[in-house]
Amino acid sequence: MPKSGVLDPEALAKLEALHNSHVIDQVKKFASLCKPDRVTVITDDPEEIAHVRQLALEKGEESRLKTEGHTIHYDGYYDQARDKEHTAVLLPEGQNLSRSINTVEREAGLEEVMGILDGAMRGKEMLVRFFSLGPTDSRFSLCALQITDSAYVAHSEDLLYRSGYEQFKRLQGSPAFFTFVHAAGELDERNCTKNVDKRRIYVDIIDGKVYSVNNQYAGNSLGLKKLALRLGIYKANQEDWLTEHMLVMGVHPPYKDRVTYFTGAYPSACGKTSTAMIPGQSIVGDDIAYIRSDGEGNARAVNIESGIFGIIKDVNPVDDPLIYEALTTPRELIFSNVLVADGVPFWQGMGDTEIPKKGVNFSGEWWEGKTDGDGKSIPFAHSNARYTMRISELENADPMVHDPKGAVVQGIFYGGRDSDTNVPICEALNWEHGVYIGATIESETTSATLGMEGIRNWNPMANLDFMVVPLGTYLRNHVEFGRRLSNCPRVFATNYFLKHEGRYTNEILDKTIWVLWAEGRVHGEYDAIETPIGYLPRYGDLVELFQQVFDKEYTGEDYELQFSLRIEKYLGKIARMEEIFRTEPDLPEEFWGVLSRQRTGLEALKKETGRSVLPPSYFQ
Ligand code: SPV
Ligand code: MN
C-alpha cells in the first residue's frame, strides 16, 4: 500500500497522460492534506467506472434491491437536504454579495475547512474523477475535477454527468477547470456521516473550487450539482451568458410536426421535473442549464447534467407515469432515503401500494410509530427522498440531450407555488417584463417541509440559494443577454398551485395545456388578452386544447376561476417586491420601470371598475 498522500505509479501515469500539471498539483495537494490510504484515478474507461459502482456496494454506501440494477443509499438522519446554514461563499475583502448568500471571510474560511479536511480520508480510498459540465467537445463544456472519498458520490455523478477524462485533454494544460473536494468524514455503523455538526460547504468563487466535508446528501456532496451551479453562475456573470437553475424540454404540439425548446426555473418542489416530464413532451434536462447566444441571434441551452436526481415523493402511475415506469423496471438507479422492505422501495405518494409497517429507512430500522430523539414521529420515507438515474433511460429523452450546439430556446417558464395570486399561465409583455417575472418568483412552503404552510419565500429565478453575485449584476446580465438576441425567447409565468376555497383549481396534468398554449404563442398561433400582468390565453383556445389533448370539456367557470385578475393580490405582491428590492443596489432600471407600470395599470383598473378581482371577460 502506498504511503499516505502519495500517488502510486498507475494513478500518476493516468494523471500524466492529461498533460496538465495543474491537475497533478491539485490531486497531490489534496491527497497529502486528506491522507487517504490509497488514491484511485478513474478515466472514461467503462471498467474503471464499474469499479466505482462495485466499491459503493462493497463499502456499504449502497445496497442492492430486488430489481436488477437498483440500489439504495441512505444519508444520515440530519443530512437529508441542502444545508443552507453551513454553505458559504469565501469572500475576499472588499467584495459584497446579495444579502441572501452566506459568506465567510476567505482566508479564515479556507483555514477552517482545510483544518477539517486534514486527515479526513484516513483509512479510505480517494477517488479522482473527471467530468464535463455540459456536452463534451462543445463551446459549453466546462471541465470538472472531482475528488471524493465517497463511492456513492462518484457513482451518482456517473449517472448524472458526462465522463470527461478525454475532455480534460482538450484543455491542453490550461488551469481552466473547476475542482471539487469532498470528504464524507467519519462514518457510523450505517455508513452515514457522523459529525454533521462539522458539515461545511465552502465555495471559493475566485479560485473555482468547492470544499465539502462531513456530509453525503447529494445537494451538499456532489460537486457537479449545486456546487458547480454556484461556480457557473459566478463565471457566466463575469462573462456574458447565463447559468440557470432550469429544466430544458422539447414541447411537441399535437397534430403538428415540430418541436419547440423551452427552459424553465421553479424553486424546489414546485413542479420543475414534472414539467420536463409532461407526457407527450421530451426532456433535455430537469435541473441546471447553461444558456449562450450562438452569434446568430438565438439563445441556445444545454443541460449541464445527463441524469436526474429527482424528488420521488408523489411519483405515481397517474401523475408521473414515465418516471414511475422507470423506477419500477430494471436499470441502473439509486434510490435514497426511502423505506425498504424485502428489497422493495416504498415512498410517499406512490399511489395505491400498501406501505409495510416496518423496514429500513433514513432513520435505520423503522417501524410504524417510531419517534426520533425529539419525540417527532418519523415518516416511513423522507419527503425529500430521491432517485438518481440517467436521462437516456427514459423513453421521452430528447435527441438534443448531448448535442454540442445546444437547443434553440424559444420560451422560458418561471413558476412558483402560489395559492392565491398568479394565473396558471400568462406571457410577459416583453423580455424586460420576463426578467421581472423571474426576479419576483415567490413560493409557498408546504406542510411537508416546514410544518408551517403558506409562508411565501422570494426566490429570484429559483436561484436565490446559488446567487453568488450581487442581484443587480445578475439581473443586469439577464436584461442585456436578451437584448443582444434577435430571436429572443418569450417568457411565461406559470402557477400550478392556484386554489379556490382550499382546492386546486386545476388537475396536475393540466400543465400540459398551459405549456402547449405557450408553444403556440411562440409560433404566433393564438391571440391573447393584454392586461397589466401580461398576456392571458383566450377561452376558446383553451377549450380547443383541452378537447384535443384530453378530450375534456373546459368550462367557462373553470376559465373564470383560473384566469380572473386578482388585482388586490397582485398589488400586494408588488408591495412585497418593492420592499425586498428597495435596498438592493445597482438594479437595472428596467426592473423598476416594469414594477411601476404594472402597479399603475392595476390601480387604474381598480379605480375604473371598483373591483378587486376582474374576470377575463372584462378585457374582451
Ligand atoms: C433542488 O433542491 O433544487 C434540487 C435538489 O434539485 S438538490 O440537489 O438538493 O439541490
Ligand atoms: Mn434543483
XYZ file of C-alpha atoms and ligand atoms in Angstrom:
631
model
C 0.000 0.000 0.000
C 1.410 3.438 -0.863
C 2.239 5.853 1.906
C -0.452 8.362 2.847
C -0.801 11.160 0.367
C 1.467 9.548 -2.201
C 0.224 8.580 -5.651
C 1.106 5.103 -6.898
C 2.661 4.788 -10.362
C -0.611 3.722 -12.024
C -2.509 6.719 -10.672
C 0.323 9.037 -11.583
C 0.559 7.681 -15.124
C -3.143 8.360 -15.708
C -2.749 11.912 -14.464
C 0.380 12.492 -16.524
C -1.414 11.388 -19.682
C -3.567 14.526 -19.340
C -0.500 16.746 -19.844
C -1.822 19.157 -17.292
C 0.433 19.997 -14.369
C -2.408 21.876 -12.642
C -4.434 18.679 -12.341
C -1.470 16.821 -10.849
C -0.853 19.668 -8.407
C -4.462 19.576 -7.202
C -4.556 15.830 -6.741
C -1.224 15.799 -4.899
C -2.229 18.708 -2.723
C -5.483 17.155 -1.563
C -4.064 13.656 -1.253
C -1.432 14.922 1.137
C -3.973 17.015 3.038
C -6.741 14.393 3.351
C -4.335 11.463 3.833
C -6.287 8.602 2.226
C -4.919 5.039 2.268
C -4.928 4.978 -1.495
C -5.690 7.181 -4.475
C -7.580 5.738 -7.436
C -7.782 7.713 -10.655
C -10.759 6.875 -12.853
C -10.633 7.593 -16.588
C -13.513 7.272 -19.079
C -12.875 3.511 -19.283
C -16.148 1.648 -18.536
C -14.289 -0.960 -16.463
C -12.860 1.682 -14.176
C -16.275 3.278 -13.857
C -17.736 -0.127 -12.993
C -15.166 -0.322 -10.170
C -16.758 2.750 -8.589
C -20.184 1.137 -8.712
C -18.809 -2.008 -7.123
C -16.994 -0.021 -4.463
C -20.220 1.691 -3.371
C -21.676 -1.765 -2.675
C -18.532 -3.144 -1.029
C -18.228 -0.148 1.289
C -21.894 -0.378 2.193
C -22.730 3.118 0.924
C -25.268 1.411 -1.332
C -27.063 -1.944 -1.115
C -28.733 -3.940 -3.824
C -32.516 -4.001 -4.135
C -34.626 -6.745 -5.650
C -34.962 -5.209 -9.110
C -31.840 -5.593 -11.206
C -29.572 -2.542 -11.224
C -31.437 -0.814 -8.376
C -29.591 0.165 -5.213
C -30.476 2.064 -2.053
C -28.334 4.700 -0.355
C -29.082 6.373 2.971
C -27.940 9.784 4.082
C -27.719 10.469 7.805
C -30.877 11.410 9.691
C -29.740 15.039 9.874
C -28.287 15.131 6.348
C -31.456 14.917 4.284
C -31.355 18.177 2.358
C -29.132 21.050 1.359
C -27.521 22.636 4.403
C -28.031 26.315 3.714
C -26.660 27.394 7.065
C -23.249 25.830 6.557
C -22.898 26.580 2.886
C -20.977 29.779 2.359
C -19.073 31.699 -0.238
C -15.490 32.506 0.706
C -15.494 36.235 0.331
C -12.385 38.215 -0.462
C -12.032 41.504 1.356
C -13.824 44.409 -0.278
C -16.445 42.357 -2.183
C -20.165 42.249 -1.427
C -22.791 39.739 -2.481
C -26.564 39.651 -2.306
C -27.823 39.504 1.246
C -29.258 36.040 0.681
C -25.826 34.460 0.416
C -23.895 33.358 3.482
C -20.339 34.479 3.363
C -17.232 33.705 5.351
C -14.088 35.790 5.132
C -11.960 33.937 2.569
C -8.730 33.375 4.476
C -10.479 32.393 7.691
C -12.841 30.070 5.817
C -10.012 28.368 3.942
C -8.135 27.828 7.170
C -11.209 26.361 8.852
C -12.154 23.963 6.068
C -8.565 22.866 5.377
C -8.355 22.092 9.083
C -11.419 19.855 8.879
C -10.161 18.187 5.671
C -6.764 17.457 7.239
C -6.671 13.676 7.583
C -10.400 13.400 6.713
C -9.804 10.448 4.351
C -7.693 8.332 6.709
C -8.440 4.649 6.174
C -10.313 5.430 2.948
C -9.818 5.356 -0.803
C -9.647 8.719 -2.522
C -11.379 8.663 -5.890
C -10.302 11.111 -8.564
C -12.810 11.631 -11.333
C -13.059 13.790 -14.431
C -16.301 15.156 -15.779
C -17.623 17.570 -18.349
C -20.314 20.018 -17.328
C -22.415 20.232 -20.477
C -21.904 18.047 -23.554
C -18.277 17.185 -24.328
C -16.375 18.835 -27.161
C -18.665 21.838 -27.198
C -18.283 25.550 -26.508
C -20.434 24.929 -23.457
C -18.175 22.238 -21.915
C -16.565 23.104 -18.616
C -14.160 20.629 -17.065
C -14.725 19.472 -13.504
C -12.276 17.571 -11.333
C -13.985 15.674 -8.512
C -12.017 14.359 -5.583
C -14.063 12.358 -3.085
C -13.816 9.536 -0.599
C -17.423 8.526 -1.222
C -18.067 5.865 -3.849
C -21.771 6.818 -3.656
C -20.899 10.385 -4.674
C -18.670 9.177 -7.526
C -21.293 6.654 -8.635
C -24.103 9.233 -8.540
C -22.028 11.581 -10.653
C -21.543 8.790 -13.109
C -25.308 8.620 -13.566
C -25.758 12.371 -13.559
C -22.817 13.730 -15.588
C -20.704 13.067 -18.651
C -17.372 11.455 -18.079
C -14.645 13.926 -19.006
C -11.158 12.416 -18.869
C -10.787 12.936 -22.625
C -12.312 16.405 -22.301
C -9.568 17.314 -19.821
C -7.009 16.538 -22.544
C -8.652 19.216 -24.684
C -7.686 21.771 -22.043
C -4.128 21.445 -23.348
C -2.590 22.115 -19.997
C -4.812 25.053 -19.063
C -5.874 25.568 -15.433
C -9.416 26.482 -16.586
C -11.272 23.726 -14.731
C -13.301 23.586 -11.529
C -12.125 21.489 -8.587
C -14.465 19.871 -6.065
C -13.100 18.287 -2.935
C -15.471 16.181 -0.887
C -14.956 14.065 2.207
C -17.858 12.309 3.907
C -15.867 12.331 7.159
C -16.161 9.752 9.888
C -18.993 7.282 9.225
C -21.330 5.492 11.636
C -22.391 1.843 11.537
C -24.851 2.654 8.730
C -22.049 4.281 6.704
C -23.592 7.695 7.218
C -21.656 10.832 8.133
C -21.275 11.063 11.889
C -20.170 14.633 12.532
C -22.821 16.658 10.744
C -22.189 19.460 13.223
C -18.873 19.938 11.397
C -20.534 19.910 7.981
C -19.087 22.674 5.819
C -19.622 23.555 2.171
C -17.356 26.431 1.202
C -17.374 27.874 -2.270
C -14.248 29.667 -3.461
C -15.558 31.618 -6.440
C -12.229 33.326 -7.096
C -10.355 30.073 -7.418
C -13.123 27.914 -8.958
C -13.025 25.396 -6.115
C -15.529 23.982 -3.641
C -14.750 22.196 -0.377
C -17.479 19.994 1.045
C -16.970 17.939 4.178
C -18.955 15.864 6.682
C -21.978 15.226 4.508
C -23.328 12.821 1.890
C -26.701 14.203 0.713
C -26.133 14.855 -2.998
C -27.159 18.528 -2.923
C -24.306 19.045 -0.443
C -21.749 16.495 -1.606
C -21.839 16.145 -5.382
C -19.507 18.790 -6.740
C -21.145 18.937 -10.108
C -24.654 19.659 -8.853
C -25.410 22.702 -6.755
C -21.759 23.463 -6.040
C -20.880 23.746 -9.737
C -24.095 25.715 -10.219
C -22.681 28.375 -7.940
C -19.322 28.465 -9.721
C -21.143 28.517 -13.066
C -23.264 31.484 -12.015
C -20.161 33.376 -10.997
C -18.398 32.620 -14.282
C -21.414 33.364 -16.500
C -21.976 36.704 -14.810
C -18.328 37.697 -15.232
C -18.792 36.914 -18.902
C -21.975 37.390 -20.955
C -24.006 34.204 -20.704
C -26.375 32.527 -18.245
C -26.058 29.640 -15.802
C -29.573 28.850 -14.617
C -31.455 26.527 -12.259
C -33.585 25.442 -15.204
C -35.138 22.497 -16.966
C -34.740 22.204 -20.737
C -37.520 20.491 -22.671
C -38.900 19.937 -26.128
C -42.578 20.851 -26.468
C -44.483 18.870 -29.092
C -47.865 20.308 -30.089
C -50.456 17.709 -31.059
C -51.081 17.250 -34.787
C -48.094 19.393 -35.723
C -44.770 18.186 -36.907
C -42.458 20.393 -34.880
C -40.648 20.668 -31.592
C -40.024 23.907 -29.719
C -37.498 24.126 -26.903
C -38.238 25.773 -23.591
C -36.292 26.232 -20.386
C -37.922 26.746 -17.009
C -36.990 27.780 -13.489
C -39.046 26.647 -10.497
C -37.965 26.552 -6.844
C -37.587 23.056 -5.333
C -40.814 21.068 -5.170
C -42.762 23.375 -7.497
C -43.162 21.077 -10.484
C -39.893 21.518 -12.382
C -39.150 17.846 -13.034
C -42.796 17.069 -13.670
C -42.972 19.869 -16.260
C -39.961 18.424 -18.062
C -41.679 15.035 -17.868
C -45.139 16.005 -19.158
C -46.395 13.074 -21.241
C -46.003 13.707 -24.952
C -43.076 16.107 -24.480
C -39.342 15.370 -24.418
C -36.735 16.048 -21.783
C -33.273 17.506 -22.267
C -32.717 18.272 -18.592
C -34.577 18.846 -15.350
C -32.300 20.960 -13.162
C -29.446 23.091 -14.488
C -28.811 24.750 -17.848
C -26.120 26.836 -19.468
C -27.520 29.326 -21.982
C -25.386 31.167 -24.505
C -26.023 33.317 -27.526
C -24.985 31.468 -30.699
C -23.888 34.584 -32.563
C -26.796 34.183 -34.979
C -29.353 35.825 -32.740
C -30.516 32.699 -30.878
C -30.215 31.670 -27.263
C -29.039 28.079 -27.034
C -29.264 25.874 -23.979
C -27.601 22.683 -22.848
C -28.227 20.561 -19.823
C -25.049 20.596 -17.772
C -26.151 17.196 -16.455
C -27.125 13.981 -18.189
C -29.200 12.444 -15.414
C -31.936 13.203 -12.905
C -31.671 13.493 -9.130
C -35.376 13.782 -8.650
C -37.800 14.043 -5.757
C -39.524 10.684 -5.539
C -42.445 11.854 -3.416
C -45.691 11.821 -5.398
C -44.231 9.895 -8.325
C -47.098 7.550 -9.134
C -48.598 5.944 -12.232
C -51.239 8.676 -12.612
C -49.261 11.875 -12.093
C -45.809 10.842 -13.335
C -46.316 7.724 -15.455
C -42.957 7.823 -17.241
C -40.822 8.188 -14.139
C -42.915 5.616 -12.287
C -42.283 3.145 -15.085
C -38.529 3.831 -14.948
C -38.485 3.407 -11.156
C -40.155 0.038 -11.260
C -38.214 -1.706 -14.049
C -34.574 -2.899 -14.260
C -31.898 -0.268 -14.953
C -29.028 1.354 -13.090
C -30.764 3.504 -10.490
C -30.050 4.711 -6.947
C -32.911 5.282 -4.519
C -32.146 7.400 -1.495
C -33.896 7.784 1.855
C -36.983 5.723 1.032
C -38.363 2.788 3.041
C -37.064 -0.630 2.014
C -38.793 -3.877 2.997
C -37.752 -7.215 1.482
C -35.613 -5.436 -1.108
C -38.507 -3.303 -2.375
C -38.543 0.530 -2.082
C -41.575 2.481 -0.847
C -42.066 6.229 -0.937
C -44.659 8.833 -0.092
C -47.391 9.383 -2.640
C -46.521 6.332 -4.752
C -50.153 5.503 -5.452
C -52.304 2.602 -4.349
C -49.480 0.443 -2.990
C -49.820 -0.720 0.598
C -46.964 0.544 2.750
C -45.295 -2.013 5.060
C -45.405 -1.304 8.794
C -41.693 -1.913 9.211
C -38.464 -1.963 7.259
C -35.319 0.135 6.948
C -35.369 3.844 6.215
C -33.308 7.016 6.704
C -33.510 6.518 10.482
C -32.228 2.901 10.391
C -34.629 0.114 11.384
C -38.091 1.635 11.124
C -41.498 0.606 12.458
C -44.808 2.409 12.391
C -44.994 4.838 15.286
C -41.206 5.226 15.656
C -40.184 8.618 17.024
C -36.844 10.432 16.932
C -34.782 11.909 19.785
C -37.037 14.990 19.798
C -40.158 12.871 20.098
C -41.107 13.636 16.496
C -42.803 10.867 14.596
C -40.576 9.515 11.788
C -42.368 9.079 8.454
C -41.707 5.837 6.585
C -39.868 7.701 3.835
C -38.349 11.180 3.836
C -40.293 13.833 1.943
C -37.051 14.795 0.174
C -36.212 11.168 -0.724
C -34.795 10.911 -4.228
C -33.958 8.742 -7.195
C -30.864 9.064 -9.376
C -30.774 7.841 -12.966
C -29.598 8.649 -16.476
C -31.942 10.636 -18.722
C -31.168 8.222 -21.543
C -33.110 5.587 -19.563
C -36.310 7.482 -20.270
C -38.325 6.882 -23.381
C -39.012 10.625 -23.624
C -35.306 11.588 -23.646
C -34.874 14.276 -26.299
C -32.373 13.683 -29.127
C -30.735 17.031 -28.222
C -29.581 15.749 -24.799
C -25.925 15.534 -25.848
C -25.990 17.961 -28.755
C -22.853 20.125 -28.515
C -24.557 23.154 -30.128
C -27.443 23.196 -27.657
C -31.155 23.616 -28.339
C -32.507 26.949 -29.565
C -34.549 28.339 -26.667
C -37.814 29.889 -27.843
C -39.542 30.159 -24.486
C -38.818 30.362 -20.781
C -41.140 29.357 -17.937
C -40.955 30.802 -14.434
C -43.127 29.147 -11.820
C -43.713 29.089 -8.101
C -46.130 27.609 -5.614
C -48.769 30.272 -5.266
C -52.211 29.576 -3.866
C -53.928 32.903 -4.462
C -52.352 35.342 -6.922
C -50.857 34.268 -10.257
C -52.968 32.841 -13.061
C -51.923 29.363 -14.313
C -50.175 30.804 -17.364
C -49.522 34.230 -18.792
C -46.985 35.636 -21.185
C -44.650 38.501 -20.359
C -45.271 41.695 -22.305
C -41.604 41.769 -23.371
C -38.171 40.460 -22.337
C -37.684 43.015 -19.552
C -41.069 42.107 -18.132
C -39.954 38.474 -18.343
C -36.844 39.227 -16.319
C -39.097 40.928 -13.766
C -41.320 37.835 -13.604
C -38.281 35.642 -12.956
C -36.854 38.045 -10.396
C -40.099 38.102 -8.414
C -40.837 34.356 -8.148
C -42.324 33.517 -4.793
C -43.001 30.070 -3.480
C -45.117 28.995 -0.551
C -43.779 26.457 1.904
C -45.659 23.174 2.132
C -46.566 21.473 5.381
C -44.233 18.633 4.453
C -41.158 20.824 4.547
C -41.619 23.237 7.414
C -44.665 22.346 9.410
C -45.963 25.831 8.625
C -47.939 26.092 5.467
C -48.263 29.043 3.157
C -45.206 31.090 4.056
C -44.102 32.875 0.889
C -40.418 32.722 0.093
C -38.996 35.019 -2.515
C -36.695 33.110 -4.851
C -35.472 35.078 -7.908
C -35.120 32.757 -10.911
C -35.276 29.901 -8.341
C -31.619 30.743 -7.874
C -31.572 32.553 -4.555
C -29.522 29.887 -2.771
C -26.930 29.898 -5.537
C -26.677 33.570 -6.415
C -23.016 34.150 -5.725
C -23.005 37.526 -7.473
C -24.874 40.686 -6.461
C -28.509 40.526 -7.548
C -28.065 43.741 -9.555
C -25.221 42.172 -11.557
C -27.264 39.044 -12.166
C -30.399 40.850 -13.352
C -28.454 43.309 -15.484
C -26.719 40.378 -17.183
C -30.147 38.873 -17.888
C -31.581 42.061 -19.345
C -28.553 42.563 -21.571
C -28.403 38.930 -22.638
C -31.907 39.052 -24.091
C -31.372 42.422 -25.721
C -28.491 41.067 -27.770
C -30.699 38.374 -29.322
C -32.746 38.879 -32.467
C -34.701 35.686 -31.693
C -35.274 36.457 -28.027
C -37.185 33.771 -26.093
C -40.729 34.612 -24.957
C -41.207 34.427 -21.210
C -44.170 32.835 -19.424
C -45.241 32.853 -15.773
C -46.801 29.560 -14.673
C -48.627 28.642 -11.490
C -49.820 25.076 -10.995
C -50.971 25.698 -7.437
C -53.790 28.238 -7.603
C -56.516 27.354 -5.105
C -60.154 28.281 -4.634
C -61.857 27.542 -1.320
C -58.962 25.301 -0.323
C -58.899 23.219 -3.503
C -56.591 23.362 -6.501
C -58.323 24.975 -9.449
C -56.735 22.545 -11.914
C -55.668 18.926 -12.297
C -51.984 18.046 -12.042
C -51.601 17.283 -15.747
C -53.441 20.444 -16.860
C -49.967 21.958 -17.033
C -49.803 20.189 -20.410
C -52.315 22.705 -21.739
C -50.511 25.745 -20.341
C -47.260 24.544 -21.883
C -48.870 23.875 -25.259
C -50.529 27.280 -25.252
C -47.137 28.882 -24.639
C -45.685 26.857 -27.514
C -48.442 28.074 -29.817
C -47.811 31.680 -28.754
C -44.157 31.339 -29.752
C -45.377 30.427 -33.238
C -47.960 33.222 -33.381
C -50.880 30.786 -33.360
C -53.011 32.208 -30.567
C -54.232 35.710 -29.939
C -54.035 36.761 -26.341
C -55.621 39.233 -23.963
C -53.377 42.091 -22.943
C -53.507 43.030 -19.243
C -51.050 44.836 -16.941
C -49.727 41.485 -15.676
C -49.143 40.076 -19.168
C -50.963 38.302 -21.987
C -53.672 35.850 -20.933
C -54.990 32.967 -23.042
C -58.374 33.301 -24.733
C -61.086 30.957 -23.563
C -61.710 29.420 -26.993
C -58.074 28.416 -27.461
C -58.015 26.607 -24.130
C -61.316 24.863 -24.917
C -59.771 23.560 -28.121
C -56.563 22.443 -26.428
C -58.399 20.624 -23.606
C -60.528 18.935 -26.236
C -57.612 17.902 -28.447
C -55.296 16.710 -25.697
C -57.572 15.288 -23.009
C -60.868 15.027 -24.852
C -62.171 17.050 -21.948
C -64.623 19.885 -21.657
C -63.133 23.102 -20.330
C -65.890 25.143 -18.801
C -66.379 28.884 -18.641
C -66.459 28.572 -14.842
C -63.030 26.900 -14.825
C -61.691 29.661 -17.032
C -63.107 32.435 -14.906
C -61.824 30.864 -11.699
C -58.333 30.345 -13.073
C -57.822 33.441 -15.178
C -59.513 36.205 -13.221
C -57.139 39.010 -12.453
C -56.761 39.210 -8.673
C -55.866 42.902 -8.655
C -55.613 43.263 -4.911
C -53.363 40.210 -4.604
C -51.071 41.401 -7.400
C -50.798 44.815 -5.748
C -49.876 43.024 -2.521
C -47.160 41.135 -4.324
C -45.824 44.328 -5.896
C -45.633 45.931 -2.444
C -43.693 42.915 -1.100
C -41.283 43.080 -4.021
C -40.774 46.803 -3.630
C -39.845 46.222 -0.008
C -37.392 43.437 -0.875
C -35.713 45.177 -3.812
C -35.657 48.656 -2.264
C -32.320 48.034 -0.560
C -30.683 46.076 -3.414
C -28.039 48.267 -5.040
C -27.454 48.643 -8.789
C -30.626 47.042 -10.062
C -31.246 47.544 -13.762
C -33.615 50.487 -14.141
C -35.858 48.279 -16.315
C -36.846 46.397 -13.160
C -38.348 49.483 -11.550
C -39.912 50.510 -14.871
C -41.828 47.223 -15.094
C -42.848 47.346 -11.449
C -44.279 50.827 -11.653
C -46.053 50.262 -14.987
C -47.688 47.163 -13.554
C -48.792 48.982 -10.423
C -50.152 51.964 -12.355
C -52.078 49.665 -14.685
C -53.584 47.635 -11.878
C -54.526 50.692 -9.826
C -56.213 52.249 -12.845
C -58.248 49.067 -13.371
C -59.263 49.033 -9.755
C -60.369 52.649 -9.905
C -62.197 52.211 -13.187
C -64.135 49.145 -12.084
C -64.249 49.495 -8.323
C -63.406 45.784 -8.136
C -60.534 43.848 -6.620
C -60.956 40.800 -8.880
C -61.707 41.080 -12.594
C -62.921 38.210 -14.771
C -61.010 37.785 -18.034
C -64.170 38.674 -19.977
C -63.694 42.271 -18.777
C -60.799 42.668 -21.233
C -62.547 41.218 -24.277
C -33.158 21.255 -5.591
O -33.461 21.240 -4.392
O -33.283 22.253 -6.296
C -32.627 20.039 -6.200
C -32.119 19.011 -5.325
O -32.522 19.946 -7.395
S -30.614 19.472 -4.645
O -29.582 18.689 -5.287
O -30.685 19.189 -3.242
O -30.377 20.858 -4.892
Mn -32.606 21.906 -8.272
